[in-house]
Short mmCIF file of C-alpha atoms in Angstrom, two decimals:
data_model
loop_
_atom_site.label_atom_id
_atom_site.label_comp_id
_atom_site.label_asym_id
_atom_site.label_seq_id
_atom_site.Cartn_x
_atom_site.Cartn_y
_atom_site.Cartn_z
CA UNK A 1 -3.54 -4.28 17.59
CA UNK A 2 -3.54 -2.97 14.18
CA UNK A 3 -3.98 -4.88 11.14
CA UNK A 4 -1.10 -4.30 8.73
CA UNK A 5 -1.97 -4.99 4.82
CA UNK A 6 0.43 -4.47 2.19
CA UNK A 7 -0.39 -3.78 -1.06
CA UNK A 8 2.01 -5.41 -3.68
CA UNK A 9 2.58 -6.53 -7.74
CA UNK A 10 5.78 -6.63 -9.08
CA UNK A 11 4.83 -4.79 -12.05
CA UNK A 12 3.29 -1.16 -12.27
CA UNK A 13 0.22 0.60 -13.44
CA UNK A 14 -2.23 -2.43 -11.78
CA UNK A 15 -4.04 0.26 -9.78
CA UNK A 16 -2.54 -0.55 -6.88
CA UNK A 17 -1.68 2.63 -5.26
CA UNK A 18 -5.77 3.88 -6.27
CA UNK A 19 -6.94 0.52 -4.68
CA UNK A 20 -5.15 1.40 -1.27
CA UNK A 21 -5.64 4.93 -1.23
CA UNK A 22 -9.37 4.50 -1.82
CA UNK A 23 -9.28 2.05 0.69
CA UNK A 24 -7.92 3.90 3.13
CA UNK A 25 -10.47 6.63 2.68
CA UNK A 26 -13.27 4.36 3.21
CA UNK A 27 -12.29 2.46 6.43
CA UNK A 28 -11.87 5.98 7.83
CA UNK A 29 -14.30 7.53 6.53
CA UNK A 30 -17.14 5.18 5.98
CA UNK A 31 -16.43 2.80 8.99
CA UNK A 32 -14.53 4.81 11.38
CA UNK A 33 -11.86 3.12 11.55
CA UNK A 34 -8.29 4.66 12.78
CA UNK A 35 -5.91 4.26 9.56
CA UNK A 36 -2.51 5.34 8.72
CA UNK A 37 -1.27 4.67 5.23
CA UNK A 38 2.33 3.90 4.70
CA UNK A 39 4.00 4.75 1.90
CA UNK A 40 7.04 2.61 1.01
CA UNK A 41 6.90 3.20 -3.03
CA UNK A 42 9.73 5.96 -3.96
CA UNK A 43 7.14 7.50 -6.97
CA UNK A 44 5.78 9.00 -3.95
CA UNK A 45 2.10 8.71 -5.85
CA UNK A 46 -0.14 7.54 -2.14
CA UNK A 47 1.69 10.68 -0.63
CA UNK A 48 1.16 13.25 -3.05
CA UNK A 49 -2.81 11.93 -3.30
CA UNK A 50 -3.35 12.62 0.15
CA UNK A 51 -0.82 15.62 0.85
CA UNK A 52 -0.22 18.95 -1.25
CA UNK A 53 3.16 18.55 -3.17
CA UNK A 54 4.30 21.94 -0.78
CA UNK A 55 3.56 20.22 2.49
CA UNK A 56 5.56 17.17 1.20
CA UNK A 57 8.60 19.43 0.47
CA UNK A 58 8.69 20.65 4.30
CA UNK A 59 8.11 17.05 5.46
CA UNK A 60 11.23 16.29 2.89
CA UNK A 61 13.42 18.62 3.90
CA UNK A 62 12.84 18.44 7.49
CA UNK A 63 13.98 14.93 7.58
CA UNK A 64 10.63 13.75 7.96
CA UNK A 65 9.87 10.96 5.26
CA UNK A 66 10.75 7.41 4.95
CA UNK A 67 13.73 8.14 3.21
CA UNK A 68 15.28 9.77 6.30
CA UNK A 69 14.62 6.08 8.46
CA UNK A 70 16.22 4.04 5.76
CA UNK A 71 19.33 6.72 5.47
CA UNK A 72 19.44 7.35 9.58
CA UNK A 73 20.42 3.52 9.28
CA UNK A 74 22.90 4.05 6.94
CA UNK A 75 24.88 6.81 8.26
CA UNK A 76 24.20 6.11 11.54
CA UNK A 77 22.54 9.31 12.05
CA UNK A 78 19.03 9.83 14.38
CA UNK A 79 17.37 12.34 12.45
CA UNK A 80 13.57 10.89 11.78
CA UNK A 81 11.43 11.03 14.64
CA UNK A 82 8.13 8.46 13.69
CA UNK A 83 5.74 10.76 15.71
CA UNK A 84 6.93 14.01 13.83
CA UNK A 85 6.75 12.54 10.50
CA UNK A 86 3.22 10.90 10.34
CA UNK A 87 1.03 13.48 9.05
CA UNK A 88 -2.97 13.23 10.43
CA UNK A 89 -5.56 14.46 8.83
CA UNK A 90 -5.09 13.75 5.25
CA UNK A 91 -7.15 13.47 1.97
CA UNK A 92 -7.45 15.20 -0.39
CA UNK A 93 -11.14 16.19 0.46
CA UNK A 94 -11.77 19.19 2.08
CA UNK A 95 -10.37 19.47 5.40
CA UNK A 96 -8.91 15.97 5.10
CA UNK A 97 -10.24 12.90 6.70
CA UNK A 98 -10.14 13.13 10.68
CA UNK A 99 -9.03 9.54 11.34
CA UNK A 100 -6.58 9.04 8.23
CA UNK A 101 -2.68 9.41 8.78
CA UNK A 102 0.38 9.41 7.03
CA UNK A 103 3.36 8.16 6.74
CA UNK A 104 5.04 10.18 3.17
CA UNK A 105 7.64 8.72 1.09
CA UNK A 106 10.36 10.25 -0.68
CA UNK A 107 11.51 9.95 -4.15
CA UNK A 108 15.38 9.70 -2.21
CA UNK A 109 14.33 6.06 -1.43
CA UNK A 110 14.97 4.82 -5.29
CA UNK A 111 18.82 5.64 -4.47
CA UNK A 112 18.75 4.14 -0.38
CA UNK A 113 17.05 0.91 -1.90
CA UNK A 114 20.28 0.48 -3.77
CA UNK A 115 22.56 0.93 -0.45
CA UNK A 116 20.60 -1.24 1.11
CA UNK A 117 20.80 -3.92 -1.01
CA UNK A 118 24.74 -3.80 -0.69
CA UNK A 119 25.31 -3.81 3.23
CA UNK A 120 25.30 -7.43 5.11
CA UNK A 121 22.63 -7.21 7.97
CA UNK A 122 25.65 -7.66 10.33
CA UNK A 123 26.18 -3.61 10.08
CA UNK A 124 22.91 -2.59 11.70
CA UNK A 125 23.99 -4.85 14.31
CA UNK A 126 20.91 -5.09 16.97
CA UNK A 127 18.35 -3.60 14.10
CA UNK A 128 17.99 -6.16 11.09
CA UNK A 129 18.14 -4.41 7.70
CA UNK A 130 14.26 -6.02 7.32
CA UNK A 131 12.99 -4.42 10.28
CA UNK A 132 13.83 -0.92 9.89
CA UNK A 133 10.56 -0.36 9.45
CA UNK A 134 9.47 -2.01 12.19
CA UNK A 135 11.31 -0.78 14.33
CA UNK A 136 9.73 2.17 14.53
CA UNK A 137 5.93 1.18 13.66
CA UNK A 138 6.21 -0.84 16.47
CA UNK A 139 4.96 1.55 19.67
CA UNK A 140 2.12 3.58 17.55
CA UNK A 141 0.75 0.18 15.90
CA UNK A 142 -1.59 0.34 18.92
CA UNK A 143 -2.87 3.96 17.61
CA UNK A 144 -4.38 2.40 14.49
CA UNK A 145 -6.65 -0.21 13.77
CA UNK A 146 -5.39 -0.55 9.62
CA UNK A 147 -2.41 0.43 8.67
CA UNK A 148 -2.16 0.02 4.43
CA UNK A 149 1.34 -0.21 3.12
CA UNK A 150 1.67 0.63 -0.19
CA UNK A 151 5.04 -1.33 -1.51
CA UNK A 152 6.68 -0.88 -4.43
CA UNK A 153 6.49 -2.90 -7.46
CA UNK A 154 9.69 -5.20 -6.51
CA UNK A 155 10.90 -7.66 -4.05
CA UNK A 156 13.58 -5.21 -2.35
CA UNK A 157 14.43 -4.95 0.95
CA UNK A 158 12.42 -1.80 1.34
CA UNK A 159 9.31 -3.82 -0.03
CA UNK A 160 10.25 -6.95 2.39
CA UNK A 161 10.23 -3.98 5.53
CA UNK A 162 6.59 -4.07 4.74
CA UNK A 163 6.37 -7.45 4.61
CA UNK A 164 7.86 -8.06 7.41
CA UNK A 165 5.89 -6.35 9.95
CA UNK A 166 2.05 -7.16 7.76
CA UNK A 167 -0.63 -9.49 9.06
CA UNK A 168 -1.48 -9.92 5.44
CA UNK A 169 -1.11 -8.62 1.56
CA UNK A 170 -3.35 -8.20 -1.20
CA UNK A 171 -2.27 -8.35 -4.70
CA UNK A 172 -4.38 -6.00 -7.15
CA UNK A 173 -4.08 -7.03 -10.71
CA UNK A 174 -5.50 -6.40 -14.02
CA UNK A 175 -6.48 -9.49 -15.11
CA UNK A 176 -3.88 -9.76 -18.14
CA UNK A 177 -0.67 -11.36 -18.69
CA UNK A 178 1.78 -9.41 -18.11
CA UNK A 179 0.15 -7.91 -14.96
CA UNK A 180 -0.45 -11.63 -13.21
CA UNK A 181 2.31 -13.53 -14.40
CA UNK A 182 4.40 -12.44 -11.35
CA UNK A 183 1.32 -13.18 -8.86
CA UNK A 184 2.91 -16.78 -8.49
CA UNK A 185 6.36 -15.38 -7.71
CA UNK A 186 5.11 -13.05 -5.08
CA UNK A 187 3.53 -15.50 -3.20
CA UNK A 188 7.01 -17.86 -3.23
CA UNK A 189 9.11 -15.11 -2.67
CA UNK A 190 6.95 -14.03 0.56
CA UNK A 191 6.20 -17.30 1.87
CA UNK A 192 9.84 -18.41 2.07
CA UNK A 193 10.28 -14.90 3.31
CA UNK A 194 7.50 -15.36 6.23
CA UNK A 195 9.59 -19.21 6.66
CA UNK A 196 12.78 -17.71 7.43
CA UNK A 197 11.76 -15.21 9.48
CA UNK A 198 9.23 -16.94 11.35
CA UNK A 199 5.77 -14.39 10.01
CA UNK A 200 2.38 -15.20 10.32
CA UNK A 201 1.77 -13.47 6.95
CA UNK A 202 -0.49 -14.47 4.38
CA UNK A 203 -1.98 -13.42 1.14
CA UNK A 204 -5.48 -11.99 2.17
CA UNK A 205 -6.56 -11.54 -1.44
CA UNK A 206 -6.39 -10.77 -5.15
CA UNK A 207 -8.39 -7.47 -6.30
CA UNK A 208 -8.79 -7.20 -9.77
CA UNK A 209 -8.65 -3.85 -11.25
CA UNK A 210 -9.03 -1.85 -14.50
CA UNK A 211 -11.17 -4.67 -15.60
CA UNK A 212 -13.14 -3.94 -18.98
CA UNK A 213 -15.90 -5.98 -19.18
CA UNK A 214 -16.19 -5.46 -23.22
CA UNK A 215 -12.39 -7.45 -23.32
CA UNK A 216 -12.50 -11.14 -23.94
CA UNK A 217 -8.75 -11.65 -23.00
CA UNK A 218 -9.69 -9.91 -19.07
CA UNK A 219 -12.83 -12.00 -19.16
CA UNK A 220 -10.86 -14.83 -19.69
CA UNK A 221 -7.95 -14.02 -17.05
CA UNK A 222 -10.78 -13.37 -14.88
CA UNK A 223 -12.40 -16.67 -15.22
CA UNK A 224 -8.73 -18.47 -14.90
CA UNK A 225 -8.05 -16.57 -11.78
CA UNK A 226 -11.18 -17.61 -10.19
CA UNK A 227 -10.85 -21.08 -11.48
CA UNK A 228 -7.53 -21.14 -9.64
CA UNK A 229 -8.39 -19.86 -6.29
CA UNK A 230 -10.92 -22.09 -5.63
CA UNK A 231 -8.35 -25.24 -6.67
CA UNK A 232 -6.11 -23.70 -3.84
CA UNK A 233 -3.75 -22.44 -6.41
CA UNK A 234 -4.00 -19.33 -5.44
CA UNK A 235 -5.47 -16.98 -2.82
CA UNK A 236 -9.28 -15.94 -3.21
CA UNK A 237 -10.13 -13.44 -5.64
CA UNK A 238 -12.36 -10.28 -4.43
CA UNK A 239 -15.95 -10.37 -5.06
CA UNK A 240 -15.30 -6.55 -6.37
CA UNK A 241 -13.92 -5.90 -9.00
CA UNK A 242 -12.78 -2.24 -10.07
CA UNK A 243 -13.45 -1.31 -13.61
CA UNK A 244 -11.23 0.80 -15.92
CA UNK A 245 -12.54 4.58 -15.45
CA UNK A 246 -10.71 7.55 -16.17
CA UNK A 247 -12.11 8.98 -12.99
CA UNK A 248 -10.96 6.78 -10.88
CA UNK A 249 -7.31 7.89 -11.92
CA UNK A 250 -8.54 11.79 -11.40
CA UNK A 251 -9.94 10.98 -7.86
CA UNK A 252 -6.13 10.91 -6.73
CA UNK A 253 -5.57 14.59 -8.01
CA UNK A 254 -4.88 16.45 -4.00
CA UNK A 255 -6.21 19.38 -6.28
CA UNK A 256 -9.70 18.24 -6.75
CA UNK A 257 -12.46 20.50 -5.42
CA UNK A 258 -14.05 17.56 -3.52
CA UNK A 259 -16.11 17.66 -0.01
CA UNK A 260 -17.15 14.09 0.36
CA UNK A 261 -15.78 10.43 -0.70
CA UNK A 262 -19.05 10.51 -3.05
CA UNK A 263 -17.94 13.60 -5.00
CA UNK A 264 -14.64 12.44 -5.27
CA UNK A 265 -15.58 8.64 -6.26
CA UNK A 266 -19.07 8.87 -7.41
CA UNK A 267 -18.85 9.07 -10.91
CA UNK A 268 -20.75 5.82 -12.38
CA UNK A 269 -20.34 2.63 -9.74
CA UNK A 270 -17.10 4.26 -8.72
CA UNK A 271 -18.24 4.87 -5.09
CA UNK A 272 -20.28 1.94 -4.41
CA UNK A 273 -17.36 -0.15 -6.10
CA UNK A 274 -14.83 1.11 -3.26
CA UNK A 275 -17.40 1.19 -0.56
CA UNK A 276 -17.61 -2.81 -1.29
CA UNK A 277 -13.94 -3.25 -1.40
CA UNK A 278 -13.67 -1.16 1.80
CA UNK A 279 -16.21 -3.60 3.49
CA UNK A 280 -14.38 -6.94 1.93
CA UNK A 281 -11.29 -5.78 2.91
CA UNK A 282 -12.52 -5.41 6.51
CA UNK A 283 -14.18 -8.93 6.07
CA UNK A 284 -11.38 -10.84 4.52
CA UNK A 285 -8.27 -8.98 6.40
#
């Protein structure tokens, strides 16, 4: 059975959507493993870094995107098929990456996360508004041995569809205030979440990102962090840590002219930065 990871922070611009998308690449890629990245975050960034904007138009219009599940539920409709809208193949390297799938998002979902939030679970009757998701993951789990969520940065029902069907969560950060003073909520919000619902989820990790090694307030964060995962305060913190690059933020373009995970990441430590967090995450998931 797959293992499901979602990637979370309540607050934006943390890397998070690099970290998993890089991630992705590398357990296919690197290790072989069979991954399909889901893509619950209405900006829509994972999809268009692993699909041309075009092809995510078709998908979009054919009723083939998250968006579709979420509104099928709503209106009662049966519209998205899971098996038509997972896209294989994907990357934005040449030719794509053989054993990496999709599963696109829409930018629609900002407006069904707002139904959502309004209708008791009672109306979906034998389907709880939680496990939409699920719902349909459910029979191709077996197809994949990681599937990545990418969530968006809030504690919505869409995010808590995630949730609800992960084996485990990492939170990337960069290790300032505004970006971890959430962390704590997170891990509240989710564990009561997991209580109530009876989950086996737990946080797998933090990942500290855009880390600049010249900045005494991230050196600092960085040495708090630590300090409180190993007094159990919170979960373990990576052994990798991504730096602040400007290519790392380019690698996403689904233009680049790239062949091979090294062309695309291998500017400075890039690649052997997300090769280690490929392997950790394999280790610590």
């Amino acid at each position: 059975m797959a293992k499901v990871i979602s990637f979370i922070n309540l607050k934006g611009g943390v890397g998070k959507t690099t970290s998993a998308i890089a991630v992705s690449e590398f357990l296919a890629e690197e290790h072989q493993k069979r991954v399909l990245v889901v893509d619950l975050d209405p900006q829509t960034n994972a999809t268009i870094s692993l699909i041309s904007e075009e092809q995510w138009k078709i998908q979009d219009e054919a009723g083939q995107t998250l968006r579709q599940l979420f509104d099928d539920k709503l209106k009662k409709t049966n519209v998205f098929d899971v098996h038509n809208a997972i896209i294989r193949g994907v990357s934005n390297l040449h030719g794509g990456i053989q054993n990496l799938s999709l599963l696109p998002s829409s930018l629609g979902l900002i407006e069904i996360q707002d139904q959502l939030a309004l209708i008791p679970g009672g109306t979906f009757y034998s389907v709880s508004p939680v496990d939409i998701l699920g719902s349909v993951l459910q029979p191709v789990l077996s197809n994949y041995d990681f599937v990545i969520i990418d969530c968006p940065p809030n504690l919505g029902i869409i995010t808590l569809n995630g949730i609800n069907i992960s084996t485990g969560y990492l939170i990337p950060t960069i290790p300032d205030i505004l970006s971890t003073y959430g962390i704590p909520q997170i891990l509240n919000r989710i564990e009561a979440f997991a209580k109530v619902n009876t989950l086996s989820v737990q946080p797998k990790g933090i990942i500290v990102s855009k880390y600049r090694a010249q900045s005494s307030l991230h050196n600092t964060i960085l040495a708090k962090l630590r300090g409180d995962a190993n007094a159990g305060e919170l979960p373990p913190i990576f052994d990798t840590v991504i730096s602040e690059a400007n290519k790392i933020a380019e690698s996403v373009d689904v233009d680049a002219n790239v062949n091979t995970l090294r062309q695309k990441y291998g500017y400075g430590n890039n690649y052997a930065t997300y090769s280690s967090l490929a392997t950790e995450v394999i280790g610590r998931c």
